[in-house]
Amino acid sequence: TTSKPGAETGTTTTKTTVKHTTTETSKNEQGQEVSKTTASVSKELGDKLLDQAVSNNSDTIEITVKSNDKNDNKNGSGAGTGAADSVKATEVELPKATVNAIAKDTNADLVIKTDNGEVVLDNKTLETIAGAAKGDTVTIVVGENTQLKETQKPAEKIVGKNGTLFDLAAKIGERLLHQFEGGKAHVTLPMPEKLKGKDVLVVYIDDNGLCKILNHSVEKIGAEDYIRFTTTHFSTFAVVDKDKAERPIKEQNAAHVKELMQSAK
């Protein structure tokens, strides 16, 4: 569908919903069970979206993925017990040719909406992804509740008991794309259950466990709170309790600066 919300905004969105998804459970490298929903956008659907976006001069192309997992609604407010152990991830596979064509033939941003968050990749980022692609498929991954990798363990204290980790990735073949070369991604994630009503920080965690605070905003969509932030690269992000995390972040940064100065000497 294509919607034109009105002349005053002048924005046009081309939308589609992928209902044919597969959900399977597997283990990740930290040994957690992951409930992974995979949605594939066919070349035909990609071509249709592109044609519509070009002819309507769309600013946005929106792909919504509906999980067919029957258990989706059972952990509403009682998300405390089982939810911490089960991890949800959504992977959206797109033909590289479609990503390439959106970057070349339109000025549109690509919106991926999933049950566990939304990612908007701007046109510049799509260009970077298409340029880096070795292979025919680009996979966008939105995962939550993941655990820190071994090398990221220094961030453990900062994440704390109540923090929630989110993994965002753009995969091309087996290769993970980290930097967007001047592009941006706008991310919307649900407020973690344990942090509702608290002041939070959004942090980016690099491969060595160093944490960097990102600007974020909190907004209500319906009855739920969502966190929005912008990033220039994908990796591991965490939503953490501000009161508990601020001090260890300061300490970590100070130690890192000291280390850099010593190695510079």
Tab-separated table of N, CA and C in Angstrom, residues 32 36 41 58 61 72-73 100 107-108 120 131 140 149 156 164-165 168 170 174 183 225 228 242:
chain	number	residue	atom	x	y	z
A	32	GLN	N	22.362	-19.622	25.056
A	32	GLN	CA	20.956	-19.320	25.347
A	32	GLN	C	20.064	-19.848	24.233
A	36	LYS	N	13.918	-17.562	16.985
A	36	LYS	CA	14.275	-16.697	15.846
A	36	LYS	C	13.204	-16.737	14.764
A	41	VAL	N	12.050	-11.430	2.029
A	41	VAL	CA	11.384	-10.602	1.020
A	41	VAL	C	11.825	-11.146	-0.342
A	58	SER	N	8.390	7.968	-3.118
A	58	SER	CA	8.243	7.722	-1.672
A	58	SER	C	9.478	8.151	-0.891
A	61	ILE	N	10.162	3.343	2.616
A	61	ILE	CA	9.661	2.018	2.243
A	61	ILE	C	9.610	1.223	3.540
A	72	ASP	N	3.264	-15.562	21.455
A	72	ASP	CA	3.698	-14.181	21.552
A	72	ASP	C	3.081	-13.388	22.686
A	73	ASN	N	1.807	-13.659	22.960
A	73	ASN	CA	1.127	-12.758	23.881
A	73	ASN	C	1.136	-13.249	25.324
A	100	ASN	N	20.162	-2.343	-3.293
A	100	ASN	CA	20.959	-1.556	-4.237
A	100	ASN	C	20.073	-0.580	-5.015
A	107	ASN	N	15.164	8.157	-3.051
A	107	ASN	CA	15.800	8.790	-1.891
A	107	ASN	C	15.196	8.240	-0.609
A	108	ALA	N	14.528	7.096	-0.727
A	108	ALA	CA	13.740	6.575	0.397
A	108	ALA	C	14.619	5.937	1.470
A	120	VAL	N	15.133	2.001	11.250
A	120	VAL	CA	15.033	2.785	10.018
A	120	VAL	C	16.446	2.999	9.487
A	131	GLY	N	26.894	-1.578	-1.271
A	131	GLY	CA	28.271	-1.528	-1.755
A	131	GLY	C	29.147	-2.586	-1.115
A	140	ILE	N	18.940	-8.171	7.890
A	140	ILE	CA	18.893	-7.211	8.997
A	140	ILE	C	18.411	-7.975	10.235
A	149	LYS	N	29.294	-11.115	24.911
A	149	LYS	CA	30.337	-12.055	24.483
A	149	LYS	C	31.461	-11.986	25.517
A	156	GLU	N	29.781	-5.792	32.058
A	156	GLU	CA	28.808	-6.517	32.885
A	156	GLU	C	28.207	-5.666	33.997
A	164	THR	N	18.923	-4.473	29.789
A	164	THR	CA	18.565	-5.400	28.711
A	164	THR	C	19.456	-5.133	27.512
A	165	LEU	N	19.975	-6.217	26.944
A	165	LEU	CA	20.852	-6.091	25.776
A	165	LEU	C	20.069	-6.307	24.495
A	168	LEU	N	21.859	-5.511	17.194
A	168	LEU	CA	21.399	-5.059	15.879
A	168	LEU	C	22.523	-5.342	14.897
A	170	ALA	N	23.624	-5.885	10.473
A	170	ALA	CA	23.359	-6.011	9.038
A	170	ALA	C	24.368	-7.042	8.548
A	174	GLU	N	28.276	-13.979	5.229
A	174	GLU	CA	28.703	-14.254	6.610
A	174	GLU	C	29.288	-13.007	7.262
A	183	GLY	N	26.177	7.101	6.982
A	183	GLY	CA	24.735	6.869	7.091
A	183	GLY	C	24.320	6.733	8.551
A	225	ASP	N	5.761	2.222	26.615
A	225	ASP	CA	6.882	3.145	26.421
A	225	ASP	C	7.897	2.532	25.460
A	228	ARG	N	13.805	5.581	21.683
A	228	ARG	CA	14.310	5.876	20.336
A	228	ARG	C	15.724	6.422	20.428
A	242	LYS	N	19.859	4.136	34.855
A	242	LYS	CA	20.764	5.297	34.896
A	242	LYS	C	21.460	5.431	36.260
